[in-house]
PDB file of C-alpha atoms in Angstrom:
ATOM      1  CA  MET A  92       0.000   0.000   0.000  1.00 43.00           C
ATOM      2  CA  ALA A  93       1.330   3.429  -0.834  1.00 44.00           C
ATOM      3  CA  GLY A  94       1.868   6.203   1.691  1.00 48.00           C
ATOM      4  CA  ALA A  95      -0.963   7.814   3.586  1.00 44.00           C
ATOM      5  CA  GLN A  96      -0.814  11.126   1.784  1.00 47.00           C
ATOM      6  CA  ARG A  97      -0.847   9.381  -1.534  1.00 49.00           C
ATOM      7  CA  SER A  98      -3.509   6.859  -0.583  1.00 46.00           C
ATOM      8  CA  ASP A  99      -5.816   9.765   0.294  1.00 44.00           C
ATOM      9  CA  LYS A 100      -5.671  10.606  -3.373  1.00 47.00           C
ATOM     10  CA  GLN A 101      -5.660   7.040  -4.569  1.00 50.00           C
ATOM     11  CA  THR A 102      -7.129   6.698  -8.016  1.00 52.00           C
ATOM     12  CA  ALA A 103      -7.622   4.027 -10.603  1.00 53.00           C
ATOM     13  CA  CYS A 104      -4.477   5.395 -12.222  1.00 52.00           C
ATOM     14  CA  HIS A 105      -2.469   4.727  -9.048  1.00 52.00           C
ATOM     15  CA  VAL A 106      -3.818   1.200  -8.814  1.00 55.00           C
ATOM     16  CA  SER A 107      -2.826   0.564 -12.385  1.00 70.00           C
ATOM     17  CA  GLU A 108       0.722   1.641 -11.544  1.00 81.00           C
ATOM     18  CA  LYS A 109       0.790  -1.135  -8.955  1.00 83.00           C
ATOM     19  CA  GLU A 110      -0.493  -3.552 -11.548  1.00 86.00           C
ATOM     20  CA  LYS A 111       2.110  -2.394 -14.037  1.00 90.00           C
ATOM     21  CA  ASP A 112       4.834  -3.023 -11.466  1.00 92.00           C
ATOM     22  CA  GLU A 113       3.448  -6.458 -10.719  1.00 91.00           C
ATOM     23  CA  ALA A 114       3.444  -7.312 -14.435  1.00 91.00           C
ATOM     24  CA  LEU A 115       7.063  -6.193 -14.720  1.00 93.00           C
ATOM     25  CA  ILE A 116       7.986  -8.290 -11.711  1.00 94.00           C
ATOM     26  CA  VAL A 117       6.418 -11.390 -13.224  1.00 93.00           C
ATOM     27  CA  ARG A 118       8.487 -10.828 -16.379  1.00 94.00           C
ATOM     28  CA  ILE A 119      11.656 -10.297 -14.336  1.00 94.00           C
ATOM     29  CA  LYS A 120      11.040 -13.501 -12.402  1.00 92.00           C
ATOM     30  CA  ASN A 121      10.769 -15.256 -15.785  1.00 92.00           C
ATOM     31  CA  GLY A 122      14.220 -13.999 -16.697  1.00 91.00           C
ATOM     32  CA  ASP A 123      13.319 -10.932 -18.776  1.00 94.00           C
ATOM     33  CA  TYR A 124      16.164  -8.490 -18.081  1.00 95.00           C
ATOM     34  CA  SER A 125      14.563  -5.724 -20.142  1.00 96.00           C
ATOM     35  CA  ALA A 126      11.678  -5.693 -17.647  1.00 96.00           C
ATOM     36  CA  PHE A 127      14.173  -5.156 -14.861  1.00 96.00           C
ATOM     37  CA  GLU A 128      15.720  -2.274 -16.810  1.00 96.00           C
ATOM     38  CA  GLU A 129      12.259  -0.753 -17.131  1.00 96.00           C
ATOM     39  CA  LEU A 130      11.683  -1.041 -13.397  1.00 96.00           C
ATOM     40  CA  VAL A 131      15.081   0.556 -12.736  1.00 97.00           C
ATOM     41  CA  ARG A 132      14.308   3.443 -15.120  1.00 95.00           C
ATOM     42  CA  LYS A 133      11.015   4.024 -13.356  1.00 94.00           C
ATOM     43  CA  TYR A 134      12.383   4.192  -9.814  1.00 94.00           C
ATOM     44  CA  GLN A 135      16.046   5.146 -10.096  1.00 96.00           C
ATOM     45  CA  ALA A 136      15.507   8.887  -9.525  1.00 94.00           C
ATOM     46  CA  ARG A 137      13.399   8.201  -6.456  1.00 91.00           C
ATOM     47  CA  VAL A 138      15.983   5.915  -4.897  1.00 94.00           C
ATOM     48  CA  TYR A 139      18.836   8.288  -5.741  1.00 94.00           C
ATOM     49  CA  SER A 140      16.938  11.213  -4.245  1.00 89.00           C
ATOM     50  CA  HIS A 141      16.135   9.140  -1.137  1.00 89.00           C
ATOM     51  CA  GLY A 142      19.837   8.387  -0.690  1.00 92.00           C
ATOM     52  CA  LEU A 143      20.764  12.032  -1.165  1.00 88.00           C
ATOM     53  CA  LYS A 144      18.328  13.164   1.508  1.00 85.00           C
ATOM     54  CA  PHE A 145      19.522  10.526   3.935  1.00 86.00           C
ATOM     55  CA  LEU A 146      23.230  10.791   3.368  1.00 88.00           C
ATOM     56  CA  ASN A 147      23.798  14.295   2.005  1.00 84.00           C
ATOM     57  CA  SER A 148      26.483  12.911  -0.314  1.00 88.00           C
ATOM     58  CA  LYS A 149      26.262  12.287  -4.062  1.00 91.00           C
ATOM     59  CA  GLU A 150      28.858   9.525  -3.904  1.00 93.00           C
ATOM     60  CA  ASP A 151      27.067   7.684  -1.114  1.00 93.00           C
ATOM     61  CA  ALA A 152      23.701   8.151  -2.816  1.00 94.00           C
ATOM     62  CA  GLU A 153      25.157   6.585  -5.965  1.00 96.00           C
ATOM     63  CA  ASP A 154      26.436   3.605  -3.980  1.00 96.00           C
ATOM     64  CA  ILE A 155      23.036   3.194  -2.314  1.00 96.00           C
ATOM     65  CA  LEU A 156      21.382   3.289  -5.728  1.00 97.00           C
ATOM     66  CA  GLN A 157      23.566   0.470  -7.040  1.00 97.00           C
ATOM     67  CA  GLU A 158      23.365  -1.641  -3.875  1.00 97.00           C
ATOM     68  CA  THR A 159      19.606  -1.265  -3.672  1.00 97.00           C
ATOM     69  CA  PHE A 160      18.768  -2.314  -7.222  1.00 98.00           C
ATOM     70  CA  LEU A 161      21.219  -5.202  -7.101  1.00 97.00           C
ATOM     71  CA  GLN A 162      19.581  -6.347  -3.870  1.00 97.00           C
ATOM     72  CA  VAL A 163      16.145  -5.925  -5.430  1.00 97.00           C
ATOM     73  CA  HIS A 164      17.108  -8.200  -8.297  1.00 96.00           C
ATOM     74  CA  LYS A 165      18.547 -10.817  -5.948  1.00 94.00           C
ATOM     75  CA  SER A 166      15.604 -10.692  -3.537  1.00 94.00           C
ATOM     76  CA  LEU A 167      12.702 -10.356  -5.918  1.00 93.00           C
ATOM     77  CA  ASP A 168      11.576 -13.912  -5.181  1.00 90.00           C
ATOM     78  CA  LYS A 169      10.895 -12.755  -1.610  1.00 88.00           C
ATOM     79  CA  PHE A 170       8.584  -9.980  -2.807  1.00 89.00           C
ATOM     80  CA  ARG A 171       5.055 -11.262  -2.297  1.00 84.00           C
ATOM     81  CA  GLY A 172       3.148  -8.199  -3.401  1.00 81.00           C
ATOM     82  CA  GLU A 173       1.486  -7.611  -0.022  1.00 80.00           C
ATOM     83  CA  ALA A 174       2.829  -4.061  -0.058  1.00 81.00           C
ATOM     84  CA  ALA A 175       3.365  -1.923  -3.147  1.00 85.00           C
ATOM     85  CA  PHE A 176       6.658  -2.550  -4.899  1.00 92.00           C
ATOM     86  CA  SER A 177       7.673   1.071  -4.249  1.00 89.00           C
ATOM     87  CA  THR A 178       7.208   0.553  -0.483  1.00 87.00           C
ATOM     88  CA  TRP A 179       9.308  -2.602  -0.571  1.00 91.00           C
ATOM     89  CA  LEU A 180      11.965  -0.850  -2.663  1.00 93.00           C
ATOM     90  CA  LEU A 181      12.135   2.147  -0.318  1.00 90.00           C
ATOM     91  CA  LYS A 182      12.399  -0.190   2.657  1.00 90.00           C
ATOM     92  CA  ILE A 183      15.494  -1.792   1.121  1.00 94.00           C
ATOM     93  CA  ALA A 184      16.937   1.619   0.239  1.00 95.00           C
ATOM     94  CA  THR A 185      16.238   2.910   3.758  1.00 92.00           C
ATOM     95  CA  ASN A 186      17.961  -0.061   5.364  1.00 92.00           C
ATOM     96  CA  ASN A 187      20.972   0.441   3.114  1.00 94.00           C
ATOM     97  CA  CYS A 188      21.078   4.129   4.045  1.00 93.00           C
ATOM     98  CA  LEU A 189      20.881   3.299   7.753  1.00 88.00           C
ATOM     99  CA  MET A 190      23.717   0.783   7.436  1.00 89.00           C
ATOM    100  CA  ARG A 191      25.812   3.357   5.601  1.00 88.00           C
ATOM    101  CA  LEU A 192      25.164   5.922   8.324  1.00 84.00           C
ATOM    102  CA  ARG A 193      26.225   3.458  11.019  1.00 80.00           C
ATOM    103  CA  LYS A 194      29.460   2.780   9.175  1.00 78.00           C
ATOM    104  CA  ARG A 195      30.438   6.412   9.043  1.00 72.00           C
ATOM    105  CA  LYS A 196      33.167   6.896  11.574  1.00 55.00           C
ATOM    106  CA  LYS A 197      32.518  10.488  12.414  1.00 54.00           C
ATOM    107  CA  MET A 198      28.893  11.067  13.109  1.00 51.00           C
ATOM    108  CA  ILE A 199      27.971  14.540  14.210  1.00 49.00           C
ATOM    109  CA  ALA A 200      26.744  14.089  17.758  1.00 47.00           C
ATOM    110  CA  VAL A 201      23.927  16.522  18.274  1.00 48.00           C
ATOM    111  CA  SER A 202      21.371  16.318  21.004  1.00 51.00           C
ATOM    112  CA  ILE A 203      18.024  17.015  19.447  1.00 47.00           C
ATOM    113  CA  ASP A 204      16.265  16.880  22.751  1.00 53.00           C
ATOM    114  CA  LYS A 205      17.049  20.435  23.774  1.00 55.00           C
ATOM    115  CA  PRO A 206      14.190  21.178  26.140  1.00 55.00           C
ATOM    116  CA  ILE A 207      11.726  23.902  25.399  1.00 58.00           C
ATOM    117  CA  GLU A 208      11.748  26.381  28.229  1.00 56.00           C
ATOM    118  CA  PHE A 209       8.771  26.318  30.508  1.00 53.00           C
ATOM    119  CA  ASN A 210       7.855  28.156  33.651  1.00 55.00           C
ATOM    120  CA  GLY A 211       6.001  25.394  35.385  1.00 56.00           C
ATOM    121  CA  SER A 212       4.018  24.118  32.439  1.00 55.00           C
ATOM    122  CA  LYS A 213       3.829  27.413  30.551  1.00 59.00           C
ATOM    123  CA  LEU A 214       5.970  28.549  27.670  1.00 60.00           C
ATOM    124  CA  THR A 215       8.381  31.148  28.941  1.00 55.00           C
ATOM    125  CA  ARG A 216      10.180  32.287  25.864  1.00 58.00           C
ATOM    126  CA  GLU A 217       8.990  34.429  23.055  1.00 70.00           C
ATOM    127  CA  ILE A 218       8.067  32.385  20.031  1.00 78.00           C
ATOM    128  CA  VAL A 219       8.723  34.126  16.764  1.00 79.00           C
ATOM    129  CA  ASP A 220       6.117  33.328  14.142  1.00 83.00           C
ATOM    130  CA  TRP A 221       8.094  33.158  10.903  1.00 83.00           C
ATOM    131  CA  SER A 222       5.576  30.870   9.214  1.00 83.00           C
ATOM    132  CA  LYS A 223       4.300  33.473   6.749  1.00 81.00           C
ATOM    133  CA  ASN A 224       7.672  34.710   5.585  1.00 76.00           C
ATOM    134  CA  PRO A 225       7.567  34.737   1.769  1.00 72.00           C
ATOM    135  CA  SER A 226      11.146  33.495   1.489  1.00 71.00           C
ATOM    136  CA  LEU A 227      10.158  30.279   3.207  1.00 71.00           C
ATOM    137  CA  GLN A 228      10.106  27.970   0.190  1.00 70.00           C
ATOM    138  CA  TYR A 229      12.147  24.864  -0.419  1.00 66.00           C
ATOM    139  CA  SER A 230      13.047  26.334  -3.790  1.00 66.00           C
ATOM    140  CA  ASN A 231      14.935  29.079  -1.922  1.00 73.00           C
ATOM    141  CA  ASP A 232      18.587  27.932  -1.954  1.00 77.00           C
ATOM    142  CA  GLU A 233      19.319  29.177   1.553  1.00 80.00           C
ATOM    143  CA  ILE A 234      16.275  27.483   3.053  1.00 80.00           C
ATOM    144  CA  ARG A 235      17.092  24.283   1.208  1.00 80.00           C
ATOM    145  CA  MET A 236      20.611  24.390   2.641  1.00 82.00           C
ATOM    146  CA  VAL A 237      19.310  24.951   6.185  1.00 83.00           C
ATOM    147  CA  LEU A 238      16.888  22.036   5.799  1.00 84.00           C
ATOM    148  CA  ASP A 239      19.433  19.675   4.233  1.00 84.00           C
ATOM    149  CA  ASN A 240      22.016  20.483   6.910  1.00 85.00           C
ATOM    150  CA  THR A 241      19.439  20.058   9.647  1.00 87.00           C
ATOM    151  CA  ILE A 242      18.339  16.668   8.345  1.00 88.00           C
ATOM    152  CA  ALA A 243      22.003  15.642   8.260  1.00 86.00           C
ATOM    153  CA  LYS A 244      22.313  16.451  11.972  1.00 87.00           C
ATOM    154  CA  LEU A 245      19.437  14.211  12.993  1.00 89.00           C
ATOM    155  CA  PRO A 246      20.230  10.829  14.556  1.00 88.00           C
ATOM    156  CA  GLU A 247      19.619   8.030  12.071  1.00 87.00           C
ATOM    157  CA  ASP A 248      16.318   6.712  13.422  1.00 87.00           C
ATOM    158  CA  LYS A 249      14.731  10.157  13.617  1.00 91.00           C
ATOM    159  CA  ARG A 250      16.108  11.103  10.210  1.00 91.00           C
ATOM    160  CA  ALA A 251      14.609   7.973   8.693  1.00 92.00           C
ATOM    161  CA  VAL A 252      11.182   8.569  10.224  1.00 94.00           C
ATOM    162  CA  LEU A 253      11.112  12.233   9.193  1.00 94.00           C
ATOM    163  CA  ILE A 254      12.066  11.477   5.570  1.00 91.00           C
ATOM    164  CA  LEU A 255       9.671   8.559   5.264  1.00 91.00           C
ATOM    165  CA  LYS A 256       6.760  10.498   6.760  1.00 93.00           C
ATOM    166  CA  ASP A 257       7.153  14.127   5.730  1.00 92.00           C
ATOM    167  CA  VAL A 258       9.037  13.752   2.454  1.00 87.00           C
ATOM    168  CA  GLU A 259       7.960  10.368   1.122  1.00 85.00           C
ATOM    169  CA  GLY A 260       4.457  10.479   2.607  1.00 87.00           C
ATOM    170  CA  TYR A 261       4.258   7.036   4.199  1.00 89.00           C
ATOM    171  CA  SER A 262       1.794   6.403   7.017  1.00 91.00           C
ATOM    172  CA  ASN A 263       2.875   5.779  10.602  1.00 93.00           C
ATOM    173  CA  ILE A 264       1.866   2.133  10.256  1.00 91.00           C
ATOM    174  CA  GLU A 265       3.905   1.666   7.081  1.00 89.00           C
ATOM    175  CA  ILE A 266       6.921   3.309   8.702  1.00 91.00           C
ATOM    176  CA  SER A 267       6.569   1.141  11.780  1.00 91.00           C
ATOM    177  CA  GLN A 268       6.687  -1.925   9.516  1.00 86.00           C
ATOM    178  CA  MET A 269       9.639  -0.599   7.530  1.00 84.00           C
ATOM    179  CA  MET A 270      11.627   0.387  10.604  1.00 86.00           C
ATOM    180  CA  GLY A 271      10.610  -2.501  12.841  1.00 86.00           C
ATOM    181  CA  MET A 272       9.278  -0.284  15.620  1.00 91.00           C
ATOM    182  CA  THR A 273       5.907   0.467  17.173  1.00 95.00           C
ATOM    183  CA  VAL A 274       3.629   3.188  15.849  1.00 95.00           C
ATOM    184  CA  ALA A 275       4.078   5.003  19.172  1.00 95.00           C
ATOM    185  CA  ALA A 276       7.841   4.943  18.668  1.00 96.00           C
ATOM    186  CA  VAL A 277       7.411   6.316  15.139  1.00 96.00           C
ATOM    187  CA  LYS A 278       5.257   9.165  16.426  1.00 95.00           C
ATOM    188  CA  SER A 279       7.673  10.000  19.209  1.00 94.00           C
ATOM    189  CA  ARG A 280      10.694  10.114  16.878  1.00 95.00           C
ATOM    190  CA  LEU A 281       8.784  12.095  14.289  1.00 96.00           C
ATOM    191  CA  HIS A 282       7.695  14.684  16.848  1.00 95.00           C
ATOM    192  CA  ARG A 283      11.215  15.162  18.208  1.00 93.00           C
ATOM    193  CA  ALA A 284      12.677  15.388  14.713  1.00 94.00           C
ATOM    194  CA  ARG A 285      10.126  17.986  13.629  1.00 95.00           C
ATOM    195  CA  ILE A 286      10.680  20.071  16.756  1.00 93.00           C
ATOM    196  CA  PHE A 287      14.427  19.985  16.136  1.00 92.00           C
ATOM    197  CA  VAL A 288      14.054  21.119  12.519  1.00 91.00           C
ATOM    198  CA  ARG A 289      11.598  23.832  13.551  1.00 91.00           C
ATOM    199  CA  ASP A 290      14.072  25.092  16.136  1.00 88.00           C
ATOM    200  CA  GLU A 291      16.898  25.158  13.584  1.00 87.00           C
ATOM    201  CA  LEU A 292      14.731  27.147  11.188  1.00 86.00           C
ATOM    202  CA  SER A 293      13.848  29.501  14.031  1.00 86.00           C
ATOM    203  CA  VAL A 294      17.523  30.169  14.691  1.00 84.00           C
ATOM    204  CA  TYR A 295      17.900  31.021  11.008  1.00 82.00           C
ATOM    205  CA  PHE A 296      14.858  33.291  10.902  1.00 78.00           C
ATOM    206  CA  GLU A 297      15.037  34.986  14.263  1.00 72.00           C
ATOM    207  CA  GLY A 298      17.955  37.085  13.162  1.00 63.00           C
ATOM    208  CA  ALA A 299      16.555  37.857   9.750  1.00 60.00           C
ATOM    209  CA  LEU A 300      12.895  38.570  10.189  1.00 53.00           C
ATOM    210  CA  GLU A 301      10.757  41.331  11.436  1.00 49.00           C
ATOM    211  CA  HIS A 302       9.740  39.675  14.632  1.00 43.00           C
ATOM    212  CA  THR A 303       6.126  39.116  15.331  1.00 43.00           C
ATOM    213  CA  LYS A 304       6.618  39.109  19.054  1.00 44.00           C
ATOM    214  CA  THR A 305       4.059  37.223  20.963  1.00 44.00           C
ATOM    215  CA  GLY A 306       2.188  38.460  23.962  1.00 39.00           C
ATOM    216  CA  SER A 307       2.128  37.184  27.500  1.00 36.00           C
ATOM    217  CA  VAL A 308       1.952  33.472  28.107  1.00 35.00           C
ATOM    218  CA  LYS A 309      -0.779  31.556  29.812  1.00 43.00           C
TER     219      LYS A 309
ATOM    220  CA  MET B 223      -4.372  22.002  29.236  1.00 78.00           C
ATOM    221  CA  LYS B 224      -1.058  23.754  29.700  1.00 83.00           C
ATOM    222  CA  CYS B 225       1.440  24.683  27.000  1.00 85.00           C
ATOM    223  CA  GLN B 226       3.746  21.790  27.884  1.00 83.00           C
ATOM    224  CA  GLU B 227       1.001  19.202  27.391  1.00 86.00           C
ATOM    225  CA  ILE B 228      -0.079  20.886  24.162  1.00 87.00           C
ATOM    226  CA  LEU B 229       3.428  20.842  22.715  1.00 88.00           C
ATOM    227  CA  GLU B 230       3.772  17.106  23.310  1.00 89.00           C
ATOM    228  CA  LYS B 231       0.726  16.525  21.118  1.00 91.00           C
ATOM    229  CA  LEU B 232       1.396  19.056  18.382  1.00 91.00           C
ATOM    230  CA  SER B 233       2.674  16.689  15.713  1.00 93.00           C
ATOM    231  CA  GLU B 234      -0.383  14.515  16.115  1.00 94.00           C
ATOM    232  CA  TYR B 235      -2.579  17.613  16.128  1.00 94.00           C
ATOM    233  CA  ILE B 236      -1.020  18.877  12.897  1.00 93.00           C
ATOM    234  CA  ASP B 237      -1.421  15.425  11.359  1.00 93.00           C
ATOM    235  CA  LYS B 238      -5.087  15.388  12.496  1.00 93.00           C
ATOM    236  CA  GLU B 239      -4.429  12.254  14.527  1.00 92.00           C
ATOM    237  CA  VAL B 240      -5.716  13.424  17.913  1.00 92.00           C
ATOM    238  CA  ASP B 241      -9.166  12.397  19.037  1.00 92.00           C
ATOM    239  CA  PRO B 242     -11.922  15.030  18.788  1.00 94.00           C
ATOM    240  CA  SER B 243     -12.070  15.779  22.525  1.00 94.00           C
ATOM    241  CA  LEU B 244      -8.328  16.429  22.701  1.00 92.00           C
ATOM    242  CA  CYS B 245      -8.552  18.489  19.518  1.00 93.00           C
ATOM    243  CA  ASP B 246     -11.219  20.648  21.174  1.00 94.00           C
ATOM    244  CA  GLU B 247      -9.050  21.102  24.267  1.00 93.00           C
ATOM    245  CA  ILE B 248      -6.075  22.162  22.192  1.00 93.00           C
ATOM    246  CA  GLU B 249      -8.157  24.618  20.213  1.00 93.00           C
ATOM    247  CA  ARG B 250      -9.637  26.110  23.372  1.00 93.00           C
ATOM    248  CA  HIS B 251      -6.127  26.577  24.740  1.00 91.00           C
ATOM    249  CA  ILE B 252      -4.737  28.255  21.655  1.00 90.00           C
ATOM    250  CA  GLU B 253      -7.625  30.710  21.430  1.00 91.00           C
ATOM    251  CA  ASP B 254      -5.753  32.938  23.851  1.00 85.00           C
ATOM    252  CA  CYS B 255      -2.194  31.571  23.876  1.00 88.00           C
ATOM    253  CA  GLU B 256      -0.136  33.391  21.270  1.00 86.00           C
ATOM    254  CA  PRO B 257       3.115  31.501  21.961  1.00 86.00           C
ATOM    255  CA  CYS B 258       1.389  28.198  21.253  1.00 90.00           C
ATOM    256  CA  VAL B 259      -0.201  29.619  18.100  1.00 91.00           C
ATOM    257  CA  ALA B 260       3.204  30.779  16.906  1.00 90.00           C
ATOM    258  CA  PHE B 261       4.703  27.397  17.736  1.00 91.00           C
ATOM    259  CA  ILE B 262       1.947  25.544  15.892  1.00 93.00           C
ATOM    260  CA  ASN B 263       2.203  27.824  12.850  1.00 93.00           C
ATOM    261  CA  THR B 264       5.952  27.374  12.576  1.00 92.00           C
ATOM    262  CA  LEU B 265       5.830  23.636  13.193  1.00 94.00           C
ATOM    263  CA  ARG B 266       3.105  23.228  10.581  1.00 93.00           C
ATOM    264  CA  ARG B 267       5.103  25.320   8.106  1.00 91.00           C
ATOM    265  CA  THR B 268       8.174  23.189   8.795  1.00 91.00           C
ATOM    266  CA  VAL B 269       6.213  20.061   7.929  1.00 92.00           C
ATOM    267  CA  GLU B 270       4.827  21.717   4.785  1.00 90.00           C
ATOM    268  CA  LEU B 271       8.357  22.594   3.688  1.00 86.00           C
ATOM    269  CA  PHE B 272       9.250  18.923   3.597  1.00 83.00           C
ATOM    270  CA  GLY B 273       6.362  18.363   1.229  1.00 78.00           C
ATOM    271  CA  GLY B 274       8.162  20.825  -1.051  1.00 71.00           C
ATOM    272  CA  VAL B 275      11.281  18.665  -0.953  1.00 68.00           C
ATOM    273  CA  LYS B 276       9.410  15.951  -2.804  1.00 63.00           C
ATOM    274  CA  HIS B 277       8.232  18.304  -5.510  1.00 59.00           C
ATOM    275  CA  VAL B 278      11.711  19.542  -6.408  1.00 61.00           C
ATOM    276  CA  THR B 279      13.264  16.103  -6.540  1.00 57.00           C
ATOM    277  CA  PRO B 280      15.965  16.402  -9.162  1.00 63.00           C
ATOM    278  CA  GLU B 281      16.227  14.077 -12.078  1.00 80.00           C
ATOM    279  CA  ILE B 282      18.955  11.525 -11.752  1.00 90.00           C
ATOM    280  CA  PRO B 283      22.160  12.753 -13.473  1.00 92.00           C
ATOM    281  CA  PRO B 284      22.659  10.868 -16.765  1.00 94.00           C
ATOM    282  CA  ASP B 285      26.134   9.669 -15.800  1.00 95.00           C
ATOM    283  CA  VAL B 286      24.790   8.210 -12.537  1.00 96.00           C
ATOM    284  CA  SER B 287      22.093   6.385 -14.463  1.00 96.00           C
ATOM    285  CA  ASP B 288      24.622   5.109 -17.016  1.00 96.00           C
ATOM    286  CA  LYS B 289      26.915   3.843 -14.274  1.00 97.00           C
ATOM    287  CA  LEU B 290      23.987   2.142 -12.545  1.00 97.00           C
ATOM    288  CA  ASN B 291      23.003   0.311 -15.730  1.00 96.00           C
ATOM    289  CA  ALA B 292      26.588  -0.759 -16.418  1.00 96.00           C
ATOM    290  CA  PHE B 293      27.004  -1.910 -12.789  1.00 96.00           C
ATOM    291  CA  LEU B 294      23.815  -3.967 -12.841  1.00 96.00           C
ATOM    292  CA  LYS B 295      24.591  -5.581 -16.190  1.00 95.00           C
ATOM    293  CA  GLU B 296      28.044  -6.490 -14.951  1.00 93.00           C
ATOM    294  CA  LYS B 297      26.738  -8.028 -11.741  1.00 92.00           C
ATOM    295  CA  ILE B 298      23.601  -9.695 -13.061  1.00 91.00           C
ATOM    296  CA  ILE B 299      24.299 -10.689 -16.671  1.00 85.00           C
ATOM    297  CA  ARG B 300      28.053 -10.939 -17.076  1.00 78.00           C
ATOM    298  CA  ASN B 301      28.966 -12.213 -13.594  1.00 71.00           C
ATOM    299  CA  PRO B 302      25.776 -13.589 -12.075  1.00 65.00           C
TER     300      PRO B 302
END
């Protein structure tokens, strides 16, 4: 099954994509290499982009691309069609990305659990509302750089959940299956990752925006 | 509800995954809590930005695609 955001918009066209993939897979299992090439052409950009977001390195993303499709070819007999092929493919790519991250000797150790300041249970700090700033578009090079660098700072499990949910659009249940964790664990990691990214964007904007200072707290 | 409890539930609130009674409580709280409104707006915008990442996914560079095809042929056809 495709991701939640996509399944909301599921159409006959989307279903036929699944059927097309299944037909290609049958041909591949019967030894038709051209069908495999077709499947690779269809999904190579998605896997490459997935690797880039995870690893922030063109060279590593290229390695992930090669490893993933080779593994797909070797493991295709294990694909039963219970999930969409694209979900299965992204699961393999994600696992390869996670393994690559673990192998990196110098991980940037960043605590993403910086507490929000409360007075008792009330927010104590001023929260700048930069949400309506017109420069806030992913197509803006500076914003893209802030986001890419922030994703790169996230610990691997939180990075994976954030990319799978907010970029790729998978549901919490699908991510829990892909990552081998409970839905509650997915939600917790997602929340912490989002808060961290929001805070990093705030640091960027707080110096650059006309502040919309908030009033007194409850 | 206090701000701290609200913030713990914000991702689920943004994703429309909280139950209706909790949703009502959150909305009552934010009616007169500007810091929480600002926090929700910026968190929601952060999530929306990631949706933009998907839409500007670059095409795969031709040389990367060529190398992938050569790699797979080598591994699967020539040296299975």
